[in-house]
PDB file of C-alpha atoms in Angstrom:
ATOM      1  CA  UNK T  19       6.030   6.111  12.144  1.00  0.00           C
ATOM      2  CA  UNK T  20       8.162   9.049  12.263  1.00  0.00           C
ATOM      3  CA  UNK T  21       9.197  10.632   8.558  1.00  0.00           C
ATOM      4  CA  UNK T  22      11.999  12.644   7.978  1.00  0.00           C
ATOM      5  CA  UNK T  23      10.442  15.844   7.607  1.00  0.00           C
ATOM      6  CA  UNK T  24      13.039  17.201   5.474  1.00  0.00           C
ATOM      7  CA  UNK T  25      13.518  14.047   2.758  1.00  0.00           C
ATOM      8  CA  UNK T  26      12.664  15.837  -0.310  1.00  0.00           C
ATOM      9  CA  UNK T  27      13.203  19.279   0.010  1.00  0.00           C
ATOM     10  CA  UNK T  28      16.601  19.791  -1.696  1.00  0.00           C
ATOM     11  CA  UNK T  29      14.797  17.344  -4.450  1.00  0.00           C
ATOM     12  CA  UNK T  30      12.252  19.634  -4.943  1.00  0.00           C
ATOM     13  CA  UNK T  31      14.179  22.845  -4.393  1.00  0.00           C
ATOM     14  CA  UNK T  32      16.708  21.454  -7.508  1.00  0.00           C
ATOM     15  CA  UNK T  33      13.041  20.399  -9.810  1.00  0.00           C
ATOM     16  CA  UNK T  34      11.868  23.966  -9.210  1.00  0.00           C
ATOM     17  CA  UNK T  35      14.544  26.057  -9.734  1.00  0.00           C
ATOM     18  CA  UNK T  36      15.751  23.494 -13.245  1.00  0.00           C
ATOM     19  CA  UNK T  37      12.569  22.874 -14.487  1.00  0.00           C
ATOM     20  CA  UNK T  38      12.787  19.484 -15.008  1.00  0.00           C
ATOM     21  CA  UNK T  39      13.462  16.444 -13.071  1.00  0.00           C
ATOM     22  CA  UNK T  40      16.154  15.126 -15.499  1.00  0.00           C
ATOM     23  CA  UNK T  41      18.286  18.240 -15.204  1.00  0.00           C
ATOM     24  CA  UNK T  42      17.787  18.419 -11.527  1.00  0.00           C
ATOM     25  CA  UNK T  43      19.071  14.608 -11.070  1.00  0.00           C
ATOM     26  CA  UNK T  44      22.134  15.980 -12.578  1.00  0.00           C
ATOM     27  CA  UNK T  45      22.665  18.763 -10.175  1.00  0.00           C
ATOM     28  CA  UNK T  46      22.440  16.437  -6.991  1.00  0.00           C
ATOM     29  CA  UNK T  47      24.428  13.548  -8.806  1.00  0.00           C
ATOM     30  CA  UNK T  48      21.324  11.340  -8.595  1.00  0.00           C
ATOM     31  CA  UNK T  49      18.393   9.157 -10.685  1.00  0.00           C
ATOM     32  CA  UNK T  50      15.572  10.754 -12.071  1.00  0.00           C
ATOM     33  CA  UNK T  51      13.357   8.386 -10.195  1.00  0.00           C
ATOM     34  CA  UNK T  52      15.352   9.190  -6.955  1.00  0.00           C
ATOM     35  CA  UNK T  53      14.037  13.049  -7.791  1.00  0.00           C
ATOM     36  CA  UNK T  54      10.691  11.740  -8.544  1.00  0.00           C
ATOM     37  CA  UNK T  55       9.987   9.572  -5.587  1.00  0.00           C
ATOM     38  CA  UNK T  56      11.300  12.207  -3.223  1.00  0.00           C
ATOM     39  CA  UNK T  57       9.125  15.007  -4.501  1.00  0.00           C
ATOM     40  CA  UNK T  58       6.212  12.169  -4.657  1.00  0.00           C
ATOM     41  CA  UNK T  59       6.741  11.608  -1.263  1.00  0.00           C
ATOM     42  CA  UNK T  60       7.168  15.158  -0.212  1.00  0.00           C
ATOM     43  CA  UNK T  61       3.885  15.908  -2.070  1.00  0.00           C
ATOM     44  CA  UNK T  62       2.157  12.821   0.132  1.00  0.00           C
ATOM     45  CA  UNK T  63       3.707  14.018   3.694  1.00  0.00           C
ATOM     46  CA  UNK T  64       2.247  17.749   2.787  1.00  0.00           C
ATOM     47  CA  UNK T  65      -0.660  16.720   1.097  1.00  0.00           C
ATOM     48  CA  UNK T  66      -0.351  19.598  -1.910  1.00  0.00           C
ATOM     49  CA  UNK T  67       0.349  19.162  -5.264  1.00  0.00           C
ATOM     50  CA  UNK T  68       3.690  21.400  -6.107  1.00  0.00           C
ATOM     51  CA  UNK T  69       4.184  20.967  -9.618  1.00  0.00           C
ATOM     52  CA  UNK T  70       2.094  20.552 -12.460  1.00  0.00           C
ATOM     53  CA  UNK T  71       4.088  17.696 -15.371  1.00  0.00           C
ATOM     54  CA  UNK T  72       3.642  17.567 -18.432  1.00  0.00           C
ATOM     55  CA  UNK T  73       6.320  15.576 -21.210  1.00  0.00           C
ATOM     56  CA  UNK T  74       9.011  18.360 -21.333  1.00  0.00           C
ATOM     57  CA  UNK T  75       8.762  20.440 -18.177  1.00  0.00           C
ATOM     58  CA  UNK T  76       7.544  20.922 -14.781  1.00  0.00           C
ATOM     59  CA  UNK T  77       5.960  24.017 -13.508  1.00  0.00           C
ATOM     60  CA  UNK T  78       4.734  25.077  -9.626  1.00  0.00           C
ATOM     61  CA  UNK T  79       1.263  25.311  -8.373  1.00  0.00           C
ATOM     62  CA  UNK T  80       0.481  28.312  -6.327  1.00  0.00           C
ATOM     63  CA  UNK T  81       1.019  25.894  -2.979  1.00  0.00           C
ATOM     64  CA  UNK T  82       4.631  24.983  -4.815  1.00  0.00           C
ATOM     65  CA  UNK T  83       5.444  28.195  -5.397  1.00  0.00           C
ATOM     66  CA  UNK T  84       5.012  29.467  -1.572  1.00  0.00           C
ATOM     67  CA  UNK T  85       6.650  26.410  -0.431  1.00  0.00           C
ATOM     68  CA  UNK T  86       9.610  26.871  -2.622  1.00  0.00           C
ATOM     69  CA  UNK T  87      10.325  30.574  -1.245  1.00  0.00           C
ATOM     70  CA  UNK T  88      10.843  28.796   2.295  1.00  0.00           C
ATOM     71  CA  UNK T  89      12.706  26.129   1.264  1.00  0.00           C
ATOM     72  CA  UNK T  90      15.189  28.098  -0.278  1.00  0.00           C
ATOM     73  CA  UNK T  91      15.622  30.437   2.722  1.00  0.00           C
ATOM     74  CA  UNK T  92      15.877  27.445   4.573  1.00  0.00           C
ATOM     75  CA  UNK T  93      18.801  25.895   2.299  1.00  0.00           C
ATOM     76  CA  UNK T  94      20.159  29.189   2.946  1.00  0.00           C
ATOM     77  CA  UNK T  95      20.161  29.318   6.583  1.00  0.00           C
ATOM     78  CA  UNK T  96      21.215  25.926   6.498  1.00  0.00           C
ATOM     79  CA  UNK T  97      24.269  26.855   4.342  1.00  0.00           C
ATOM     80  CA  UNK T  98      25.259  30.018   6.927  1.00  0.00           C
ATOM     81  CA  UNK T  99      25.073  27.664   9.648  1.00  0.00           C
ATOM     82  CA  UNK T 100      27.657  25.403   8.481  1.00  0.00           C
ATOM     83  CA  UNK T 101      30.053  28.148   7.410  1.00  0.00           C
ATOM     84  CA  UNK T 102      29.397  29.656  10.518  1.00  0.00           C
ATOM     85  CA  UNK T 103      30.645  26.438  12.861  1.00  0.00           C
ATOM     86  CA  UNK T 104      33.242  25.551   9.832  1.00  0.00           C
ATOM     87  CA  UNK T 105      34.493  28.942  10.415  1.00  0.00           C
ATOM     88  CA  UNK T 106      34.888  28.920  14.525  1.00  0.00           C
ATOM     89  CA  UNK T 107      37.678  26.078  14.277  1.00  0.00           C
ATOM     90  CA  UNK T 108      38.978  28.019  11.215  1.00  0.00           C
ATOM     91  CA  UNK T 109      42.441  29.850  11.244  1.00  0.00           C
ATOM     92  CA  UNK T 110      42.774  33.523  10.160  1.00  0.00           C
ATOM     93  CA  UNK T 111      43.978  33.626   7.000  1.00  0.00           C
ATOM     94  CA  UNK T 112      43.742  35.789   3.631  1.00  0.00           C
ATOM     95  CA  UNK T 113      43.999  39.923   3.616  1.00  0.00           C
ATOM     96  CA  UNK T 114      42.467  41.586   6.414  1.00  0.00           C
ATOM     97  CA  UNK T 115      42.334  45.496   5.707  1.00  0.00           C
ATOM     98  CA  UNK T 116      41.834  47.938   8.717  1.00  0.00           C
ATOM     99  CA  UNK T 117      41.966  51.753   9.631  1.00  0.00           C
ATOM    100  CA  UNK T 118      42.975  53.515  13.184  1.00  0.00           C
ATOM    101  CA  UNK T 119      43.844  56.778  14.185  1.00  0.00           C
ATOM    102  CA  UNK T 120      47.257  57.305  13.591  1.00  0.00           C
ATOM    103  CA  UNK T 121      48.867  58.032  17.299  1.00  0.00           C
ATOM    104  CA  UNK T 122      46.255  55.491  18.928  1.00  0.00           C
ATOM    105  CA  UNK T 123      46.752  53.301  15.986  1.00  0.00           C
ATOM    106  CA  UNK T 124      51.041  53.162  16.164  1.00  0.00           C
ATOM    107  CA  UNK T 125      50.917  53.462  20.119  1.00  0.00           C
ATOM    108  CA  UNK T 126      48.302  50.956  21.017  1.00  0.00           C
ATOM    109  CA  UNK T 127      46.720  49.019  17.910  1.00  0.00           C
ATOM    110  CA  UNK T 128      50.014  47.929  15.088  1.00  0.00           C
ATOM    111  CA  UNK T 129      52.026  46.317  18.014  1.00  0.00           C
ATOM    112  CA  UNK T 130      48.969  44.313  18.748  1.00  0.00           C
ATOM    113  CA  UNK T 131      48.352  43.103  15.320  1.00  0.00           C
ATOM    114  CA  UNK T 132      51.780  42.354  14.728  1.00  0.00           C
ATOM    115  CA  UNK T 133      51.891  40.094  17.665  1.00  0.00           C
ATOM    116  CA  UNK T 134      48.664  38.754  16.406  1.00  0.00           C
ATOM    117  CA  UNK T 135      50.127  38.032  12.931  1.00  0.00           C
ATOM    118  CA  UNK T 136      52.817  36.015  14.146  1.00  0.00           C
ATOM    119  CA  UNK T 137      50.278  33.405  15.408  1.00  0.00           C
ATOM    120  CA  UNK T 138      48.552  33.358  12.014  1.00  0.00           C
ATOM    121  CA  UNK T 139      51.172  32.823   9.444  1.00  0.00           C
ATOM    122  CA  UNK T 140      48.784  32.857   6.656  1.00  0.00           C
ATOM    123  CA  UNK T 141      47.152  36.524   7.425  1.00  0.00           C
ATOM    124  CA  UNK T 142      48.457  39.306   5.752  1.00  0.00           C
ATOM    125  CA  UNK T 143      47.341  42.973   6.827  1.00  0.00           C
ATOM    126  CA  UNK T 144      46.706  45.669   5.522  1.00  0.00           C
ATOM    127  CA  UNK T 145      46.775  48.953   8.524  1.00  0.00           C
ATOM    128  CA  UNK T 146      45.785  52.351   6.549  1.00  0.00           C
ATOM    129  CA  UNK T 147      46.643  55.052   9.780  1.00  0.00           C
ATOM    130  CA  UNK T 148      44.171  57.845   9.598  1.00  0.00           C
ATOM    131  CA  UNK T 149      42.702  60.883  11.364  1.00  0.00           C
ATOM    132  CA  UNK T 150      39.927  60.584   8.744  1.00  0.00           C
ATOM    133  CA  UNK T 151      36.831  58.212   9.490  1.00  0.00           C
ATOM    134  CA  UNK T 152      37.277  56.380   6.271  1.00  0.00           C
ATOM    135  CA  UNK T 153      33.965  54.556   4.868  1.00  0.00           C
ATOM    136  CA  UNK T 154      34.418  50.887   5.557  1.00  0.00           C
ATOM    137  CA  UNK T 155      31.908  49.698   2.929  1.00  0.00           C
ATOM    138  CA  UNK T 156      33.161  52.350   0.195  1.00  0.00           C
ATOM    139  CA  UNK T 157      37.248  51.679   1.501  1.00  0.00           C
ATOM    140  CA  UNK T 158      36.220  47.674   0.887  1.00  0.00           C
ATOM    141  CA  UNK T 159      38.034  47.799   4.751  1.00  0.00           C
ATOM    142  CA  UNK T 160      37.343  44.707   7.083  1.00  0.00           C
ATOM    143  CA  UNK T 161      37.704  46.628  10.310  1.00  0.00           C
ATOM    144  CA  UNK T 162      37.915  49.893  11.771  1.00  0.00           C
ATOM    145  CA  UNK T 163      39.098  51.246  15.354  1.00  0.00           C
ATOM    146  CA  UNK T 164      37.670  54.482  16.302  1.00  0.00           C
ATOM    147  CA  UNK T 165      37.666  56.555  19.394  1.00  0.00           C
ATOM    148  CA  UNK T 166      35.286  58.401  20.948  1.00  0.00           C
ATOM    149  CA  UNK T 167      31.097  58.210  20.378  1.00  0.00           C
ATOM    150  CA  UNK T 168      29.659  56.084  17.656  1.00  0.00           C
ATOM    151  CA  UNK T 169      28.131  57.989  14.503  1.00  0.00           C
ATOM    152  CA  UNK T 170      27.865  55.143  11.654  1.00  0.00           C
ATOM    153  CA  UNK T 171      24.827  53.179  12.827  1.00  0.00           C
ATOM    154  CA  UNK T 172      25.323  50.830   9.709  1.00  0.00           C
ATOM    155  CA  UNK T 173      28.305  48.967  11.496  1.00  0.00           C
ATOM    156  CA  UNK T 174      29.007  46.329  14.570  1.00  0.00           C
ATOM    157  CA  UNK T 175      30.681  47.755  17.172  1.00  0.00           C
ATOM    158  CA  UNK T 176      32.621  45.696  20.010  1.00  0.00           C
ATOM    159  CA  UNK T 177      33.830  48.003  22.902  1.00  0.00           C
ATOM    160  CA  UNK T 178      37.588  47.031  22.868  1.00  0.00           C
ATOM    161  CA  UNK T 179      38.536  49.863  26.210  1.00  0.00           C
ATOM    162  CA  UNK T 180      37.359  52.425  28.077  1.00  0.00           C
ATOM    163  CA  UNK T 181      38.437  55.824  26.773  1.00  0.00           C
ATOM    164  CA  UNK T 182      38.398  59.296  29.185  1.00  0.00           C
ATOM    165  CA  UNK T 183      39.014  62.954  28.346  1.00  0.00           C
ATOM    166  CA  UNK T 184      41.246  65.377  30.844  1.00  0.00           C
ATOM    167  CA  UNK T 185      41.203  68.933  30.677  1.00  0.00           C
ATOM    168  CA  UNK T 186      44.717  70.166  31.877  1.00  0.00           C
ATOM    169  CA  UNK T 187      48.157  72.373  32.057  1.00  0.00           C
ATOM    170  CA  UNK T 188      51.509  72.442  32.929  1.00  0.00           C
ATOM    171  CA  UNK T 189      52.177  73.332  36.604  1.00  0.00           C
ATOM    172  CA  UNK T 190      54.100  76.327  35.076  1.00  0.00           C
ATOM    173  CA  UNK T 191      51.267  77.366  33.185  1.00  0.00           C
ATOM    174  CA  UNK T 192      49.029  77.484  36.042  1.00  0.00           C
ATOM    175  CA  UNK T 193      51.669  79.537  38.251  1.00  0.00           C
ATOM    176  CA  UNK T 194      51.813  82.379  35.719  1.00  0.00           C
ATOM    177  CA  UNK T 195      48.132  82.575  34.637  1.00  0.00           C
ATOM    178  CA  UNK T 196      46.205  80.756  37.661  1.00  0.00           C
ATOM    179  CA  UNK T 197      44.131  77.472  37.870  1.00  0.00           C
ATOM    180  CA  UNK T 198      40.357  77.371  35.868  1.00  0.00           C
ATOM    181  CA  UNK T 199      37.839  76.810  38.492  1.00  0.00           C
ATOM    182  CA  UNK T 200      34.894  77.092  36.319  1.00  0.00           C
ATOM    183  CA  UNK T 201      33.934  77.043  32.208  1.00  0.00           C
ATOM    184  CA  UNK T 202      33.125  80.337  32.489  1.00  0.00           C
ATOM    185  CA  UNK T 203      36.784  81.045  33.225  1.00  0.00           C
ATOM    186  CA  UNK T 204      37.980  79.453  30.197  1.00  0.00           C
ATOM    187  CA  UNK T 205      37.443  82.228  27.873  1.00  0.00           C
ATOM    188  CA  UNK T 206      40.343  83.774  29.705  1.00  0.00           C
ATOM    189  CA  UNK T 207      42.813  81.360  29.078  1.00  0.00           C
ATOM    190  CA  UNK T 208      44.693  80.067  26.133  1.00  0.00           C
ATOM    191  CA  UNK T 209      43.882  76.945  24.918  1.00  0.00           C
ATOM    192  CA  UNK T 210      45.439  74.706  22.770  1.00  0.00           C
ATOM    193  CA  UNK T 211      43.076  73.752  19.709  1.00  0.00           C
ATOM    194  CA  UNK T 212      43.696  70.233  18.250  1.00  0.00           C
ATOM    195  CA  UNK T 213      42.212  68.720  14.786  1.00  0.00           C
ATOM    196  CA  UNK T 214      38.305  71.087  16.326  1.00  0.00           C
ATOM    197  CA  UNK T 215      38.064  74.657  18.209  1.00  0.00           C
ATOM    198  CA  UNK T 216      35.030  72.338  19.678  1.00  0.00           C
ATOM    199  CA  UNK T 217      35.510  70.879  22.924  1.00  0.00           C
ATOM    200  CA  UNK T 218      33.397  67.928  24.464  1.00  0.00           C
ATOM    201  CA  UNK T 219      32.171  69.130  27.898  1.00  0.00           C
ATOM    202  CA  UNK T 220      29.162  68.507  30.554  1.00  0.00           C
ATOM    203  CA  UNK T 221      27.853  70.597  33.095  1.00  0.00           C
ATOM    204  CA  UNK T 222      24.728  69.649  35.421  1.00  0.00           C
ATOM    205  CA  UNK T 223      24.925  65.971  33.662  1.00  0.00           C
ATOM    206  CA  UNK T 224      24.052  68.005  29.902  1.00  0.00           C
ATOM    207  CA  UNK T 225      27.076  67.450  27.375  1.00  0.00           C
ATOM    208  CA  UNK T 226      27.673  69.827  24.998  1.00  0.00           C
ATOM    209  CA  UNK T 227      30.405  71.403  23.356  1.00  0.00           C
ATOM    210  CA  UNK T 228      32.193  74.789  23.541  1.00  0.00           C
ATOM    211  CA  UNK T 229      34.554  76.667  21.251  1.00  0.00           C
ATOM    212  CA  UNK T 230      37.174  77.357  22.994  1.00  0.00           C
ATOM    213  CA  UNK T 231      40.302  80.162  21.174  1.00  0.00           C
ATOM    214  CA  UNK T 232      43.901  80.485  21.819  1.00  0.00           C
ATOM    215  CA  UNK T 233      47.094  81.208  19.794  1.00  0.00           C
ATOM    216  CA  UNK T 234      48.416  77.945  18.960  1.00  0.00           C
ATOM    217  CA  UNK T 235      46.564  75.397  17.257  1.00  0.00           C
ATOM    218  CA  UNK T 236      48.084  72.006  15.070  1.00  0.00           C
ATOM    219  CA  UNK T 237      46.249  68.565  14.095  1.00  0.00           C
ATOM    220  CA  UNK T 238      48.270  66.636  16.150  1.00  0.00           C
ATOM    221  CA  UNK T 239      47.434  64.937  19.437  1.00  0.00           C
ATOM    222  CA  UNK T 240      51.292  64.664  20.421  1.00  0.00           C
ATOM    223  CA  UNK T 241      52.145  68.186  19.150  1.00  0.00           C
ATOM    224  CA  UNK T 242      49.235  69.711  21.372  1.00  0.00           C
ATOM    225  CA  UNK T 243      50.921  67.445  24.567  1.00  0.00           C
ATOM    226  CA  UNK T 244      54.214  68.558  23.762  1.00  0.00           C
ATOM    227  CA  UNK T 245      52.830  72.520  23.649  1.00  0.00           C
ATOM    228  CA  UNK T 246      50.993  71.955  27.176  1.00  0.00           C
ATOM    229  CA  UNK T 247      54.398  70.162  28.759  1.00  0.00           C
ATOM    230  CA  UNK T 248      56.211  73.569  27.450  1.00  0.00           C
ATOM    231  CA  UNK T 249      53.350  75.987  29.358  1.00  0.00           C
ATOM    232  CA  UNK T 250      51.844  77.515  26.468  1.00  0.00           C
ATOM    233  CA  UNK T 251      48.391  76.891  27.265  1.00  0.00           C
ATOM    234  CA  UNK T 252      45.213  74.377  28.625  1.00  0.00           C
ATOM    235  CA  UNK T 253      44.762  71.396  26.447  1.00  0.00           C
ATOM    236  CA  UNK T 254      42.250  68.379  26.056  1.00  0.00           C
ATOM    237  CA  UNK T 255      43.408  64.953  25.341  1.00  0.00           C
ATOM    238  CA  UNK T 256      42.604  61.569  25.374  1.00  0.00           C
ATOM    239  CA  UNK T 257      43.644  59.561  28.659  1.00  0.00           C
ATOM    240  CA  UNK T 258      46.499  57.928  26.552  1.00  0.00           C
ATOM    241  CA  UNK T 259      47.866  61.129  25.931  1.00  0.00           C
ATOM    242  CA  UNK T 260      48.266  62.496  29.313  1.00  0.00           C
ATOM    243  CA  UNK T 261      47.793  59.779  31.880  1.00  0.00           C
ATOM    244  CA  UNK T 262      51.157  59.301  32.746  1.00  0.00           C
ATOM    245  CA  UNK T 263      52.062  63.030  32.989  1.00  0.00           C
ATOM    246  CA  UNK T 264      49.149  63.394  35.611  1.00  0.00           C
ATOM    247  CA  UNK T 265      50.973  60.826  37.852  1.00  0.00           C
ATOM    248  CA  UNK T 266      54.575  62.321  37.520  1.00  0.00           C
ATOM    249  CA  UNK T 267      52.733  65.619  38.122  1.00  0.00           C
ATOM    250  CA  UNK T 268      54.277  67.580  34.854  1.00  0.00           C
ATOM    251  CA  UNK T 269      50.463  68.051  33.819  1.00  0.00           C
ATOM    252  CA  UNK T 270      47.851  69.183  36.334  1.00  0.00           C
ATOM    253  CA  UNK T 271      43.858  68.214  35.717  1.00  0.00           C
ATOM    254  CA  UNK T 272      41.451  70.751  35.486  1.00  0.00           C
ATOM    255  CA  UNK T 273      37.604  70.836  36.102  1.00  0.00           C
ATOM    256  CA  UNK T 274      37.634  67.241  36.233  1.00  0.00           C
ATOM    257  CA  UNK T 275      33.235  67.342  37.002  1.00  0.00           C
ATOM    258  CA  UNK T 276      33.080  68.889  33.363  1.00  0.00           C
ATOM    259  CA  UNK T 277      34.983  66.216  31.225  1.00  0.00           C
ATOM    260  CA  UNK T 278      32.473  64.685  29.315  1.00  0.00           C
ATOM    261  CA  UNK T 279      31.564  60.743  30.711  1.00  0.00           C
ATOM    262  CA  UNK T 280      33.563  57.588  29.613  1.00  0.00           C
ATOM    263  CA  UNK T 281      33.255  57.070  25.911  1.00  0.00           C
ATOM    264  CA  UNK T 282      35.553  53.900  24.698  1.00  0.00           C
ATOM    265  CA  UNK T 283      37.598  52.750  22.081  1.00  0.00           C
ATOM    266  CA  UNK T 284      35.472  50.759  19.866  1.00  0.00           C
ATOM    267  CA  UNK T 285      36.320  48.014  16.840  1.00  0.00           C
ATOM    268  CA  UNK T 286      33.613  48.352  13.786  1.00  0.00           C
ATOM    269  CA  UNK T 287      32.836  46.171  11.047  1.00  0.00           C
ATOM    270  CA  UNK T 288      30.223  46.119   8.516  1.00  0.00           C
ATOM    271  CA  UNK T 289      26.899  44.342   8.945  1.00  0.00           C
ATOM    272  CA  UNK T 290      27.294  40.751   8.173  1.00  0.00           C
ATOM    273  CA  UNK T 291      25.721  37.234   9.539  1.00  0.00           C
ATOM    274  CA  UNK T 292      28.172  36.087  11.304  1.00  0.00           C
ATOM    275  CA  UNK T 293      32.061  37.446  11.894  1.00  0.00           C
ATOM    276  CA  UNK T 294      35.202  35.932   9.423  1.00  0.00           C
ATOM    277  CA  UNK T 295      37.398  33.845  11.929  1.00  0.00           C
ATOM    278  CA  UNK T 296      40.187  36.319  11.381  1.00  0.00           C
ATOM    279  CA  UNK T 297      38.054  39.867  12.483  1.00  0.00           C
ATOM    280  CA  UNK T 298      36.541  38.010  14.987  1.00  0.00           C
ATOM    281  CA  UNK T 299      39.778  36.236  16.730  1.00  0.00           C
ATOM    282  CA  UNK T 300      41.941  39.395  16.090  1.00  0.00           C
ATOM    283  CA  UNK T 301      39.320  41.502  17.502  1.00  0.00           C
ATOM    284  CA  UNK T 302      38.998  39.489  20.762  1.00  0.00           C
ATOM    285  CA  UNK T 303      42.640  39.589  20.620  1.00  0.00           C
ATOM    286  CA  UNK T 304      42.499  43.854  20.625  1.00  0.00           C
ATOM    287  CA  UNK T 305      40.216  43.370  23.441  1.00  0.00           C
ATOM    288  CA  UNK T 306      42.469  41.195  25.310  1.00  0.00           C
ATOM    289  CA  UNK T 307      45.659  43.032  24.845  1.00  0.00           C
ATOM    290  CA  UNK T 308      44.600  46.394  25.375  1.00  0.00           C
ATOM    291  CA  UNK T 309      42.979  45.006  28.891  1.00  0.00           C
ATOM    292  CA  UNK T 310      46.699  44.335  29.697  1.00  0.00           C
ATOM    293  CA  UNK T 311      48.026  47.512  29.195  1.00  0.00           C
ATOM    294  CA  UNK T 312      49.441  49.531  32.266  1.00  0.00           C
ATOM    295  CA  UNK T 313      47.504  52.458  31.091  1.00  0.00           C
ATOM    296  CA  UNK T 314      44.156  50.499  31.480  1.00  0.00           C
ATOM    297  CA  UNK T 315      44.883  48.258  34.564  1.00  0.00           C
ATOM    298  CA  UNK T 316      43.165  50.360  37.456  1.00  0.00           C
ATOM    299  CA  UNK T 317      40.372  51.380  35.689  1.00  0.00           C
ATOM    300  CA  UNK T 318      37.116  49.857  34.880  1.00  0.00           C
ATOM    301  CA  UNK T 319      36.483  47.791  31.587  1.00  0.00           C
TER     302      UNK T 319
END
């Protein structure tokens, strides 16, 4: 005859973590001699004694006390299973808290979430905008979008987009002072230094990076674009910076075999079990959206 090979186990779980049968009958809501002919049985089916009796108490053997450190991790696995499948027909809900860059962030990322928040009337969110890698644990933040190469191995990351870096100038720019045709050449240019004086390049598949110097510098992604529209200098930005200036033509690209290869734009959220249904659905939702975008729709995902 087949046995239920887990009868008895929560039974026995509840005796060895109360200490006695009566108080454990309370916990599950049953008899006392429900408790005792479970663990009885258990006891039979294994063929191991797990706890000595005596009038007033209960205590494990050695077997009961190996046994017990599995069953619990199975009553825990057990649990996380549940509130894993409870959660994937769940609806977002609660506080989420999140960081982004700011001009990705407002550009790209709020609009999303807003649209996402109108199909969850019962999320709120919180968006802190921020050139500054804040510490997701430390911040108590549900999820972060960063750009760029991963640092923080302590996090999930889901790629939501690609992400590409252009070298490039005003076609004014280039009349006046002449057109880069190697890194070497740089040196006599001015370039226009974001939030680093550090640029990402590659040469002969090696990445590296390379300080570049110029006359105008500001911590701004935008103010750097607007500088290079005017002619001031070389800058390098983020695709969603200059993409559609390369196709009117009021930017030029420049050593295009030195950009450094396709990073991405990545969502990050602390180690856990299993994803909350509203990071999870709002992050497929990033993914989605941005995938939609005219900026992304030629290129590779």
């Amino acid at each position: 005859m087949n046995e239920n090979r887990w009868e008895g186990i929560d039974e026995f779980v509840a005796v060895a973590e109360c200490g006695q049968f009566t108080a454990a009958a309370e916990r599950l809501g049953v008899s006392s001699s429900h408790i005792s002919r479970q663990v009885a049985r258990l006891e039979e089916r294994l063929q191991t004694r797990l706890f000595y009796r005596s009038t007033r108490k209960v205590t494990l053997t050695e077997a009961g006390q190996t046994f017990l450190q599995h069953c619990q991790r199975l009553q825990d696995g057990r649990e996380e299973a549940l509130r894993a499948i409870g959660d994937l027909a769940s609806e977002p809900k609660g506080m989420l808290r999140m960081t982004c860059a700011v001009a990705y962030g407002e550009r790209f990322i709020v609009p999303l979430v807003t649209r996402f928040m109108g199909l969850y009337p019962q999320l709120r969110v919180d968006i802190e905008l921020s050139n500054r890698p804040l510490d997701l644990v430390h911040e108590s933040l549900d999820l972060a979008i960063r750009l760029g190469r991963l640092q923080d191995s302590r996090l999930v990351a889901t790629r939501l987009a690609p992400r590409r870096m252009y070298m490039c100038a005003s076609p004014s720019y280039l009349e006046r002072y002449g057109r880069p045709h190697s890194l070497s050449e740089l040196s006599r240019h001015n370039c226009l230094i974001g939030s680093s004086d550090l640029w990402q390049l590659q040469q002969d598949g090696r990445e590296f990076s390379q300080r570049v110097q110029g006359n105008w510098r500001c911590n701004s992604g935008q103010a750097v674009l607007d500088a290079a529209l005017q002619g001031v200098g070389i800058c390098q930005l983020p695709d969603y910076y200059v993409l559609e200036h390369l196709k009117t033509g009021t930017l030029v690209s420049l050593l295009d075999t030195h950009q450094p290869p396709n990073t991405a734009v990545w969502a990050l959220y602390p180690q856990q079990r299993h994803l909350s249904p509203k990071v999870r659905k709002l992050v497929d939702y990033l993914k989605e959206g941005l995938a939609k975008r005219e900026e992304y729709q030629e290129r590779e995902q």
